[in-house]
Every structure is written in C-alpha cells, then in structure tokens.
Amino acid sequence: MRKRIFPGPVSSEILRKAEKFCATTTIGSQICVQQRRGPFVYDYDGFQFVDFHCDASVNNLGGNHPAIVKAMLSQIVTGNFFSEFNNAPNDPAVKLAELLAEKSPVGHPAKVYFGNSGAEANEAALKLCQAFRWERGERDRWDLIFFKNSFHGRTNGILRGTTSKPEVQSGPFLTPWDKEHTIYPPYPSKGVNSEYFKKYFASLDPTKINALFIELPCQGEGGIIPADTEMVQYVYEWTRKNGVLFIVDVIQCGMGRTGHLFGCDPAFWTTVKPDMATVGKALGGGLPIGAAIFRSDLDFEKTGMHSSTFGGGPMVMRAALAAFGEIRELILNGTVNLLEIQMRNALNAIERKFPTLITETRGIGAMWAHEFTSSETRDKVIEKCERLVEEEDCGVRLLGAGRKAIRFMPPLNIDRETLKLGFSLYEKVLSTL
Ligand code: PLP
C-alpha cells in the first residue's frame, strides 16, 4: 500500500494559496478543517482527527450539534439571515441579553453589549470604563491594570492587555502613551508570593487607575495558569476600597469550559461581584460573538457612543441561546465534572510515563495543559499528532499555550471512548520521542 501523505493534495493547495493570498496571522496547524462530526474533525482530504483543540474553546459542543443546527435552520427559514440589532432589536438578542444579565456574576441590574469577537467585547468594556470616568468628571483616571502573561485580544485598544503573546504588542503597536498608562502586576497564581503581591498593590497610586482586567479562574493563552482564590479576593477588595472597576474576562474559560457558565464556581461569585464580565467564543455555539455584560449604571450616556453592524444579529443569537441551554445542561447533569476527572487522571498518568518530556500537568474542568521541557519538543508533539494520519486511521488536533505547554480542550460532550482514543494516540506520539 502506498504511504499516505499529510497534508493531502487538496489541503496542500489550500495551504499554498493561504500563504500567497491571506494576511500573515497565527496559522500554525496543517489541518484545514472541512467537516465536523461530534468530537471529530475532518480535513479536505478526508483525514480524521480527534478534536482536543475546539478552536480555542469555541466549539465546546463539538461539531454538528443538533440543537445548534436546529436553531440556525429555524432562523434560515425566516429568510432573515441578518438584520441590524443596533438599528432595531430582535427577539433572540433581547432574550440572550436577559439571560446573561440575570445569570452572570455582574452586580445587578445589568445590561449587555453584543459584538462579534472576544476582542470586541473587551473593547466595549474599555470604552464603557472611559465613558464612565468622563461623565463623573474623573478625567485623570486613564490607567489600566492588566496582569502579566494575560490575553485579552489583539485589536488596537485592548492589545494593551495582551502580554502572553509578545508579537501582539511588540514593535509598532504599543504606543508610548499606552506604556505610561498601563500597569502589569504578576498574575495572582499559586506560584506568586502573596506578601510580595500585596505589597505591590499597596504601592500603587489608585487615584489615576480606571479599571483592572483579569482572566478567571485561569489564564488561557498564557498556558492554563490557575489563579489563587485568596489573592483574587484580595485584589477585588483592593478595587472596592480604591474605586477601581473590576472586569473579569471569561471569554476562554466561560461557557462550561471550567465546569461553570462564567468561569468560577457560583459560590466564588457570591463574594466577588465584578462591575463587568466579558464573554465570547463558545457562547455563539460556533458562530462569531462577543458580549460585554456590565452594571446598568455604567451604560453609555448617549446613543451612538458605541455600536456595531453585525453584533446581536438574529442567526448568531439563536445559536447562542441554544448553546447556552445545552452547555448549562452539561454542567448541571455532571458531564463536565466527570470529564474533569477523566482528563486529570489520564494526563497525570501520561506525565508519570514521560517524565523526561513533561514537567507538569495542570488545569481545571475540561481545560488542561501539559508543560513540556522545551518549546521545540512541544511543537514537535503537536506536529506529530497531526501527521499520525499517515499511519493511523485518526490523528489528534492539539493547540499550544504559553511558551512550552499543550492545551487539551475537547468538546464538553466528548464520549469516553473517543477521549481514550485521543489520549492513546497522543501517548503513541510521545513514545516516539
Ligand atoms: N480574552 C481571552 C481570555 C481570550 O482567550 C481571547 C482569545 O483567545 C480573547 C479575549 C480574544 O477573543 P477573540 O479572538 O474572539 O477576539
């Protein structure tokens, strides 16, 4: 039998044209996904992969989920694929806004702004913060706090907050004004000395600080770094004492990924009441979405201060309503808890077998990482897991995180057999190194 070559001829041509005609962005994988069925993805040449990537926690319900398909079809038959929500509201958008405003941890009453991406949600949050200070006459409060190694988006305003990927800020992008007005404390992870951390905050002059943004309960792109609850509570209290807005970004961690709708345990949110929360990714059920949920008193004073053409469109909103319901069910019926146990056990066992390659297993819910000894080894593992389809019926689709880690973020509804298959294929690759 002739050896199969990955990427196959169709994908190879797509990759060649992408290099020639598409802007340089973050393309790193050679799996050009054409189809999705449950926990599997298929490329244009028919190669099959277990999906441990989920498009960075967008496709949390796997592929072709009947509730999402039904929701989209029910909008398609109206003949109205899109109408501008910010011109006149539509029913699914106000329903979703009501759900998010009522269920989110943001102090009540709350309102919601809809955009099309996580970055847009954070941009909206930024503008709300600036408008709030302006209206109150606090025109000196321009400074923002973002934690080191965080990721909040790549657009020109919020890139101030993204240090986990140096290319996002480096060179021409971070302006001298941004540098002067941004504070980067260490992320309150377990590895940080709490006395040092508290002293750091005590040394800040809060009178110039507008808001603090934080990913919870862990940093995602930065490498799945869990936060220490006590230190987060300390930071929250510090913001309350000093009149600083507290904004939680649960764009990657939210919508079931950590086992909760809004990233942290509901008990945690009884003591920490953010002024705003930003969500995105899996909220859209696979369609583009971003939402900023904020205390109603922080709303823009005048119409026209912020808006977007596509935000809140009825097709996306229907898919999001369906995704919200399905994900809530997977949390309530214990599916994500069970997945957490299965993932933790499997990944710890693999770490024990390959101590010269893997230095740490960490994570929460259905969001885990293996830390490797070097970025070269990490990259080789990801590439070999894709290339496995040259010898096996199936490969594994993986995603890096931080400098040396691989992220494991399967669909929340993955069945046990497929999960095991994915890990056994991954192990097979590790044993060749
Ligand atoms: N915030 C967090 C925590 C993220 O992980 C991401 C994307 O990975 C974003 C914001 C930006 O989202 P988007 O890529 O949809 O703009």
Short mmCIF file of C-alpha atoms and ligand atoms in Angstrom, two decimals:
data_model
loop_
_atom_site.label_atom_id
_atom_site.label_comp_id
_atom_site.label_asym_id
_atom_site.label_seq_id
_atom_site.Cartn_x
_atom_site.Cartn_y
_atom_site.Cartn_z
CA MET A 1 0.00 0.00 0.00
CA ARG A 2 1.28 3.49 -0.86
CA LYS A 3 2.11 5.66 2.15
CA ARG A 4 -0.47 8.35 2.74
CA ILE A 5 0.91 11.86 2.76
CA PHE A 6 -0.38 14.54 5.14
CA PRO A 7 -1.39 17.19 4.27
CA GLY A 8 -3.09 15.63 1.26
CA PRO A 9 -3.33 17.28 -2.19
CA VAL A 10 -6.43 19.40 -1.56
CA SER A 11 -5.23 20.75 1.79
CA SER A 12 -1.74 21.34 0.38
CA GLU A 13 -3.19 23.58 -2.31
CA ILE A 14 -5.29 25.47 0.28
CA LEU A 15 -2.21 25.99 2.46
CA ARG A 16 -0.20 27.19 -0.56
CA LYS A 17 -2.88 29.72 -1.56
CA ALA A 18 -3.30 30.87 2.05
CA GLU A 19 0.38 31.70 2.21
CA LYS A 20 0.18 33.61 -1.05
CA PHE A 21 -3.10 35.49 -0.63
CA CYS A 22 -4.05 35.62 3.06
CA ALA A 23 -2.60 38.00 5.62
CA THR A 24 0.02 36.66 7.98
CA THR A 25 -1.83 35.87 11.19
CA THR A 26 -1.46 32.95 13.56
CA ILE A 27 -1.80 29.95 11.22
CA GLY A 28 0.23 27.12 12.74
CA SER A 29 -1.65 23.91 12.03
CA GLN A 30 -1.83 21.99 8.76
CA ILE A 31 -5.30 20.59 9.47
CA CYS A 32 -7.60 22.52 7.14
CA VAL A 33 -10.93 21.60 8.69
CA GLN A 34 -13.73 20.92 6.23
CA GLN A 35 -16.21 18.99 8.36
CA ARG A 36 -17.02 18.36 11.99
CA ARG A 37 -18.92 15.45 13.50
CA GLY A 38 -19.21 15.38 17.29
CA PRO A 39 -15.69 15.19 18.73
CA PHE A 40 -14.02 14.58 15.33
CA VAL A 41 -12.89 16.99 12.62
CA TYR A 42 -12.10 16.03 9.00
CA ASP A 43 -9.85 17.86 6.60
CA TYR A 44 -10.41 18.42 2.85
CA ASP A 45 -8.65 15.14 2.02
CA GLY A 46 -10.86 13.15 4.39
CA PHE A 47 -8.29 12.70 7.19
CA GLN A 48 -9.90 12.29 10.59
CA PHE A 49 -8.73 13.84 13.89
CA VAL A 50 -9.89 13.71 17.49
CA ASP A 51 -10.51 17.36 18.35
CA PHE A 52 -8.72 18.33 21.57
CA HIS A 53 -8.49 21.91 20.30
CA CYS A 54 -12.11 23.02 19.81
CA ASP A 55 -10.83 26.15 18.08
CA ALA A 56 -9.53 27.51 21.36
CA SER A 57 -12.74 26.68 23.21
CA VAL A 58 -15.23 27.88 20.60
CA ASN A 59 -16.76 24.54 19.61
CA ASN A 60 -17.47 23.38 23.16
CA LEU A 61 -20.43 21.26 21.97
CA GLY A 62 -18.43 19.51 19.24
CA GLY A 63 -19.46 19.51 15.60
CA ASN A 64 -22.88 19.43 14.06
CA HIS A 65 -24.75 19.62 17.36
CA PRO A 66 -28.46 19.07 16.63
CA ALA A 67 -29.64 21.90 18.91
CA ILE A 68 -27.36 24.41 17.16
CA VAL A 69 -28.29 23.15 13.69
CA LYS A 70 -31.99 23.35 14.57
CA ALA A 71 -31.63 26.88 15.93
CA MET A 72 -29.84 28.03 12.79
CA LEU A 73 -32.32 26.33 10.46
CA SER A 74 -35.22 27.95 12.27
CA GLN A 75 -33.69 31.34 11.50
CA ILE A 76 -32.82 30.40 7.91
CA VAL A 77 -36.46 29.62 7.12
CA THR A 78 -37.49 33.14 8.10
CA GLY A 79 -35.44 34.40 5.14
CA ASN A 80 -33.83 36.89 7.51
CA PHE A 81 -30.23 35.79 7.83
CA PHE A 82 -29.30 39.07 9.38
CA SER A 83 -30.90 42.32 10.47
CA GLU A 84 -29.06 45.03 12.34
CA PHE A 85 -29.74 44.63 16.06
CA ASN A 86 -28.27 48.02 16.84
CA ASN A 87 -30.79 49.61 14.48
CA ALA A 88 -33.84 47.81 15.87
CA PRO A 89 -33.79 44.98 18.44
CA ASN A 90 -34.67 41.36 17.64
CA ASP A 91 -36.31 38.81 19.89
CA PRO A 92 -33.45 36.25 20.32
CA ALA A 93 -30.96 39.02 21.14
CA VAL A 94 -33.06 40.51 23.92
CA LYS A 95 -33.71 37.01 25.29
CA LEU A 96 -29.98 36.29 25.38
CA ALA A 97 -29.26 39.70 26.92
CA GLU A 98 -31.83 38.98 29.64
CA LEU A 99 -30.27 35.56 30.36
CA LEU A 100 -26.72 36.93 30.53
CA ALA A 101 -27.73 39.94 32.60
CA GLU A 102 -29.57 37.76 35.10
CA LYS A 103 -27.26 34.74 35.31
CA SER A 104 -23.87 36.42 35.13
CA PRO A 105 -21.95 37.31 38.29
CA VAL A 106 -22.04 41.04 37.41
CA GLY A 107 -23.74 43.17 40.06
CA HIS A 108 -27.45 43.63 39.31
CA PRO A 109 -29.19 45.20 37.50
CA ALA A 110 -27.00 44.55 34.44
CA LYS A 111 -27.07 45.19 30.69
CA VAL A 112 -25.33 43.61 27.72
CA TYR A 113 -23.49 44.86 24.64
CA PHE A 114 -23.13 42.42 21.72
CA GLY A 115 -20.16 42.41 19.34
CA ASN A 116 -18.60 39.76 17.13
CA SER A 117 -15.48 38.62 18.97
CA GLY A 118 -13.81 38.49 22.34
CA ALA A 119 -11.63 41.45 21.47
CA GLU A 120 -14.74 43.49 20.61
CA ALA A 121 -16.30 42.59 23.96
CA ASN A 122 -13.18 43.88 25.73
CA GLU A 123 -13.02 46.97 23.52
CA ALA A 124 -16.62 47.74 24.53
CA ALA A 125 -15.67 47.23 28.19
CA LEU A 126 -12.74 49.65 27.75
CA LYS A 127 -14.97 52.31 26.20
CA LEU A 128 -17.55 51.87 28.96
CA CYS A 129 -14.81 52.44 31.56
CA GLN A 130 -13.59 55.59 29.82
CA ALA A 131 -17.11 56.97 29.33
CA PHE A 132 -17.95 56.29 32.99
CA ARG A 133 -14.95 58.26 34.27
CA TRP A 134 -15.57 61.08 31.81
CA GLU A 135 -19.18 61.50 32.85
CA ARG A 136 -18.21 61.57 36.52
CA GLY A 137 -15.60 64.22 35.86
CA GLU A 138 -12.78 61.81 36.86
CA ARG A 139 -10.73 62.81 33.86
CA ASP A 140 -7.39 61.80 35.33
CA ARG A 141 -8.29 58.14 35.59
CA TRP A 142 -6.75 56.70 32.42
CA ASP A 143 -4.53 53.97 33.84
CA LEU A 144 -5.43 50.31 33.46
CA ILE A 145 -4.21 47.21 35.24
CA PHE A 146 -3.68 44.03 33.20
CA PHE A 147 -1.85 41.05 34.66
CA LYS A 148 1.40 39.80 33.16
CA ASN A 149 1.06 36.89 30.73
CA SER A 150 -2.61 37.69 30.04
CA PHE A 151 -4.56 37.59 26.80
CA HIS A 152 -7.48 39.95 26.18
CA GLY A 153 -7.43 40.44 22.39
CA ARG A 154 -5.41 41.82 19.53
CA THR A 155 -7.23 44.95 18.37
CA ASN A 156 -5.60 48.32 18.77
CA GLY A 157 -7.13 49.30 22.12
CA ILE A 158 -7.16 46.05 24.06
CA LEU A 159 -3.75 44.86 22.84
CA ARG A 160 -2.51 46.84 25.85
CA GLY A 161 -3.73 43.92 27.90
CA THR A 162 -2.16 41.10 25.90
CA THR A 163 1.34 40.20 27.07
CA SER A 164 1.15 36.40 26.72
CA LYS A 165 1.98 36.69 23.02
CA PRO A 166 4.77 39.30 22.68
CA GLU A 167 4.19 39.80 18.92
CA VAL A 168 0.74 41.30 19.67
CA GLN A 169 2.30 44.30 21.43
CA SER A 170 5.88 44.42 20.24
CA GLY A 171 7.40 46.96 17.84
CA PRO A 172 4.92 49.43 16.44
CA PHE A 173 1.81 48.54 18.36
CA LEU A 174 2.11 49.61 21.99
CA THR A 175 2.27 53.40 21.96
CA PRO A 176 4.34 55.45 24.43
CA TRP A 177 1.03 56.68 25.91
CA ASP A 178 -0.11 53.07 26.45
CA LYS A 179 3.18 52.25 28.17
CA GLU A 180 2.84 55.20 30.50
CA HIS A 181 -0.75 54.37 31.43
CA THR A 182 -0.66 50.59 31.86
CA ILE A 183 0.33 48.64 34.97
CA TYR A 184 1.29 44.95 34.76
CA PRO A 185 1.34 43.15 38.13
CA PRO A 186 2.17 39.43 38.27
CA TYR A 187 -0.90 37.22 37.77
CA PRO A 188 -2.10 36.03 41.19
CA SER A 189 -1.22 32.38 40.55
CA LYS A 190 -0.17 29.91 43.22
CA GLY A 191 3.47 30.44 42.24
CA VAL A 192 3.42 34.11 43.30
CA ASN A 193 4.42 35.11 46.81
CA SER A 194 1.28 36.60 48.37
CA GLU A 195 3.22 39.06 50.59
CA TYR A 196 5.07 40.43 47.56
CA PHE A 197 1.78 40.58 45.67
CA LYS A 198 0.02 42.55 48.40
CA LYS A 199 2.96 44.94 48.76
CA TYR A 200 2.87 45.52 45.01
CA PHE A 201 -0.76 46.61 45.17
CA ALA A 202 -0.22 48.65 48.32
CA SER A 203 2.48 50.63 46.46
CA LEU A 204 0.16 51.72 43.62
CA ASP A 205 -1.43 55.18 43.45
CA PRO A 206 -5.07 54.24 42.76
CA THR A 207 -6.27 57.77 42.07
CA LYS A 208 -5.13 57.52 38.44
CA ILE A 209 -6.42 53.98 37.85
CA ASN A 210 -9.61 53.42 35.92
CA ALA A 211 -10.05 49.63 35.83
CA LEU A 212 -8.47 46.24 36.34
CA PHE A 213 -8.97 43.36 33.88
CA ILE A 214 -8.44 39.74 34.93
CA GLU A 215 -8.87 36.31 33.30
CA LEU A 216 -10.52 33.90 35.74
CA PRO A 217 -10.26 31.25 37.05
CA CYS A 218 -7.09 30.78 34.96
CA GLN A 219 -5.10 32.34 32.18
CA GLY A 220 -5.85 30.52 28.92
CA GLU A 221 -3.48 31.56 26.11
CA GLY A 222 -0.81 32.21 28.75
CA GLY A 223 -0.61 28.47 29.47
CA ILE A 224 -3.62 27.43 31.63
CA ILE A 225 -2.29 29.08 34.79
CA PRO A 226 -4.84 28.82 37.63
CA ALA A 227 -5.40 31.83 39.90
CA ASP A 228 -5.21 31.63 43.68
CA THR A 229 -8.68 32.38 45.04
CA GLU A 230 -7.46 34.20 48.13
CA MET A 231 -5.23 36.55 46.17
CA VAL A 232 -8.02 37.28 43.69
CA GLN A 233 -10.27 38.13 46.60
CA TYR A 234 -7.57 40.44 47.94
CA VAL A 235 -7.35 42.22 44.56
CA TYR A 236 -11.12 42.52 44.41
CA GLU A 237 -11.25 44.11 47.87
CA TRP A 238 -8.42 46.44 46.84
CA THR A 239 -10.51 47.63 43.85
CA ARG A 240 -13.54 48.18 46.14
CA LYS A 241 -11.52 50.29 48.56
CA ASN A 242 -9.96 52.36 45.80
CA GLY A 243 -12.85 52.92 43.41
CA VAL A 244 -11.25 50.87 40.60
CA LEU A 245 -13.56 48.99 38.22
CA PHE A 246 -13.15 45.18 38.35
CA ILE A 247 -13.59 43.48 34.98
CA VAL A 248 -13.47 39.74 34.55
CA ASP A 249 -12.67 38.21 31.16
CA VAL A 250 -14.20 34.72 30.90
CA ILE A 251 -14.03 34.58 27.12
CA GLN A 252 -12.00 31.37 27.06
CA CYS A 253 -12.82 29.94 30.50
CA GLY A 254 -16.57 30.58 30.36
CA MET A 255 -19.44 28.60 28.87
CA GLY A 256 -18.72 25.32 30.62
CA ARG A 257 -15.01 25.04 29.84
CA THR A 258 -14.06 25.14 33.54
CA GLY A 259 -17.28 23.41 34.63
CA HIS A 260 -19.21 26.68 35.14
CA LEU A 261 -21.06 29.11 32.91
CA PHE A 262 -18.99 32.11 33.99
CA GLY A 263 -15.60 30.54 34.70
CA CYS A 264 -15.66 30.40 38.51
CA ASP A 265 -17.74 28.47 40.97
CA PRO A 266 -21.07 30.27 41.74
CA ALA A 267 -20.04 30.34 45.45
CA PHE A 268 -16.97 32.42 44.49
CA TRP A 269 -19.19 34.89 42.65
CA THR A 270 -21.25 35.48 45.80
CA THR A 271 -18.22 37.23 47.33
CA VAL A 272 -16.76 38.78 44.17
CA LYS A 273 -19.19 40.92 42.16
CA PRO A 274 -17.49 42.19 39.01
CA ASP A 275 -18.51 45.53 37.54
CA MET A 276 -18.32 43.91 34.11
CA ALA A 277 -17.78 40.46 32.60
CA THR A 278 -16.76 39.72 29.02
CA VAL A 279 -17.78 36.51 27.26
CA GLY A 280 -17.31 35.19 23.73
CA LYS A 281 -16.02 32.07 21.97
CA ALA A 282 -18.33 29.14 22.90
CA LEU A 283 -21.23 31.46 23.71
CA GLY A 284 -22.00 31.63 19.96
CA GLY A 285 -22.31 27.85 19.53
CA GLY A 286 -19.60 28.12 16.84
CA LEU A 287 -20.73 31.46 15.39
CA PRO A 288 -18.86 34.73 15.97
CA ILE A 289 -19.85 36.52 19.15
CA GLY A 290 -18.57 38.70 21.96
CA ALA A 291 -20.56 40.24 24.78
CA ALA A 292 -19.78 42.77 27.49
CA ILE A 293 -22.08 42.39 30.50
CA PHE A 294 -21.98 45.47 32.75
CA ARG A 295 -23.73 47.10 35.68
CA SER A 296 -26.61 49.15 34.24
CA ASP A 297 -25.34 52.37 35.81
CA LEU A 298 -22.18 52.07 33.69
CA ASP A 299 -24.15 52.26 30.44
CA PHE A 300 -23.25 54.82 27.77
CA GLU A 301 -24.92 58.15 28.37
CA LYS A 302 -25.83 58.88 24.75
CA THR A 303 -26.80 56.84 21.72
CA GLY A 304 -24.09 56.46 19.11
CA MET A 305 -21.17 56.32 21.56
CA HIS A 306 -20.72 52.66 20.65
CA SER A 307 -22.29 50.15 18.25
CA SER A 308 -21.50 47.62 15.52
CA THR A 309 -23.26 46.48 12.35
CA PHE A 310 -23.26 42.73 12.91
CA GLY A 311 -23.36 42.48 16.73
CA GLY A 312 -26.57 40.88 18.01
CA GLY A 313 -27.68 39.52 14.62
CA PRO A 314 -30.58 37.04 14.93
CA MET A 315 -28.81 33.96 13.48
CA VAL A 316 -25.92 34.18 15.94
CA MET A 317 -28.30 34.98 18.79
CA ARG A 318 -30.42 31.90 18.11
CA ALA A 319 -27.34 29.70 18.01
CA ALA A 320 -26.13 31.31 21.24
CA LEU A 321 -29.43 30.74 23.04
CA ALA A 322 -29.29 27.07 22.03
CA ALA A 323 -25.63 26.76 23.07
CA PHE A 324 -26.33 28.41 26.43
CA GLY A 325 -29.12 25.90 27.19
CA GLU A 326 -27.10 22.85 26.09
CA ILE A 327 -23.99 23.87 28.00
CA ARG A 328 -26.00 24.61 31.14
CA GLU A 329 -27.43 21.09 30.91
CA LEU A 330 -23.95 19.51 30.56
CA ILE A 331 -22.85 21.37 33.69
CA LEU A 332 -25.95 20.51 35.70
CA ASN A 333 -26.03 16.81 34.77
CA GLY A 334 -22.42 16.31 35.87
CA THR A 335 -20.94 15.68 32.40
CA VAL A 336 -18.20 18.30 32.78
CA ASN A 337 -17.35 17.12 36.31
CA LEU A 338 -16.89 13.58 35.03
CA LEU A 339 -14.79 14.81 32.11
CA GLU A 340 -12.60 16.74 34.55
CA ILE A 341 -11.86 13.55 36.50
CA GLN A 342 -11.16 11.54 33.34
CA MET A 343 -8.85 14.20 31.93
CA ARG A 344 -6.96 14.76 35.17
CA ASN A 345 -6.37 11.03 35.65
CA ALA A 346 -5.33 10.39 32.05
CA LEU A 347 -2.99 13.38 31.85
CA ASN A 348 -1.36 12.70 35.23
CA ALA A 349 -0.79 9.07 34.20
CA ILE A 350 0.81 10.17 30.92
CA GLU A 351 3.05 12.66 32.74
CA ARG A 352 4.28 9.85 35.01
CA LYS A 353 5.17 7.75 31.95
CA PHE A 354 7.15 10.52 30.23
CA PRO A 355 8.98 12.41 33.00
CA THR A 356 11.80 13.43 30.67
CA LEU A 357 9.37 15.21 28.32
CA ILE A 358 6.59 16.55 30.56
CA THR A 359 7.26 18.63 33.67
CA GLU A 360 3.73 19.46 34.87
CA THR A 361 0.04 18.66 34.45
CA ARG A 362 -2.35 21.46 35.42
CA GLY A 363 -5.87 22.58 34.69
CA ILE A 364 -9.47 22.79 35.73
CA GLY A 365 -12.74 21.42 34.35
CA ALA A 366 -12.20 20.49 30.70
CA MET A 367 -9.23 22.84 30.26
CA TRP A 368 -5.88 21.14 30.88
CA ALA A 369 -2.25 21.52 29.93
CA HIS A 370 0.97 19.53 29.83
CA GLU A 371 4.08 21.64 30.31
CA PHE A 372 7.00 20.36 28.19
CA THR A 373 10.73 20.63 28.77
CA SER A 374 11.13 22.87 25.70
CA SER A 375 9.04 24.69 23.13
CA GLU A 376 10.74 22.63 20.37
CA THR A 377 9.53 19.37 21.93
CA ARG A 378 6.04 20.82 22.41
CA ASP A 379 5.86 21.91 18.77
CA LYS A 380 7.13 18.52 17.58
CA VAL A 381 4.44 16.70 19.57
CA ILE A 382 1.66 18.84 18.06
CA GLU A 383 3.00 18.31 14.55
CA LYS A 384 3.43 14.56 15.01
CA CYS A 385 -0.10 14.22 16.41
CA GLU A 386 -1.40 15.75 13.17
CA ARG A 387 0.89 13.65 10.98
CA LEU A 388 -0.27 10.44 12.70
CA VAL A 389 -2.92 10.13 9.98
CA GLU A 390 -0.16 8.91 7.65
CA GLU A 391 -0.08 5.65 9.65
CA GLU A 392 -3.30 5.54 11.68
CA ASP A 393 -7.00 5.97 10.92
CA CYS A 394 -7.02 9.05 13.09
CA GLY A 395 -4.79 11.88 14.30
CA VAL A 396 -5.17 14.34 17.17
CA ARG A 397 -5.79 18.07 16.82
CA LEU A 398 -3.96 19.97 19.58
CA LEU A 399 -3.18 23.55 20.50
CA GLY A 400 -0.18 25.12 22.20
CA ALA A 401 -0.46 27.52 25.14
CA GLY A 402 2.14 29.72 26.82
CA ARG A 403 5.74 29.04 25.79
CA LYS A 404 6.03 25.31 26.31
CA ALA A 405 2.58 23.85 27.01
CA ILE A 406 -0.02 21.91 25.06
CA ARG A 407 -3.68 22.63 25.80
CA PHE A 408 -6.29 19.89 25.95
CA MET A 409 -9.79 21.28 25.43
CA PRO A 410 -12.07 18.59 23.96
CA PRO A 411 -15.78 19.17 23.35
CA LEU A 412 -17.59 19.05 26.71
CA ASN A 413 -19.83 16.24 25.44
CA ILE A 414 -17.00 14.01 24.14
CA ASP A 415 -17.71 10.32 24.80
CA ARG A 416 -15.36 8.28 26.94
CA GLU A 417 -14.14 6.07 24.05
CA THR A 418 -13.10 8.99 21.89
CA LEU A 419 -11.38 10.68 24.81
CA LYS A 420 -9.40 7.49 25.44
CA LEU A 421 -8.60 7.16 21.75
CA GLY A 422 -7.25 10.72 21.65
CA PHE A 423 -5.04 10.19 24.68
CA SER A 424 -3.74 6.82 23.43
CA LEU A 425 -2.76 8.37 20.09
CA TYR A 426 -1.07 11.25 21.92
CA GLU A 427 0.82 8.73 24.06
CA LYS A 428 1.89 6.87 20.95
CA VAL A 429 3.49 10.06 19.64
CA LEU A 430 5.24 10.74 22.97
CA SER A 431 6.73 7.24 22.91
CA THR A 432 8.48 8.02 19.60
CA LEU A 433 10.41 10.96 21.08
N1 PLP B 1 -9.92 37.11 26.02
C1 PLP B 1 -9.47 35.85 26.22
C2 PLP B 1 -9.31 35.35 27.61
C3 PLP B 1 -9.16 35.04 25.13
O1 PLP B 1 -8.70 33.80 25.33
C4 PLP B 1 -9.33 35.56 23.82
C5 PLP B 1 -8.97 34.74 22.65
O2 PLP B 1 -8.29 33.74 22.72
C6 PLP B 1 -9.80 36.86 23.66
C7 PLP B 1 -10.08 37.61 24.79
C8 PLP B 1 -9.99 37.46 22.30
O3 PLP B 1 -11.03 36.82 21.65
P1 PLP B 1 -11.15 36.91 20.04
O4 PLP B 1 -10.02 36.13 19.49
O5 PLP B 1 -12.51 36.32 19.76
O6 PLP B 1 -11.08 38.35 19.69
#
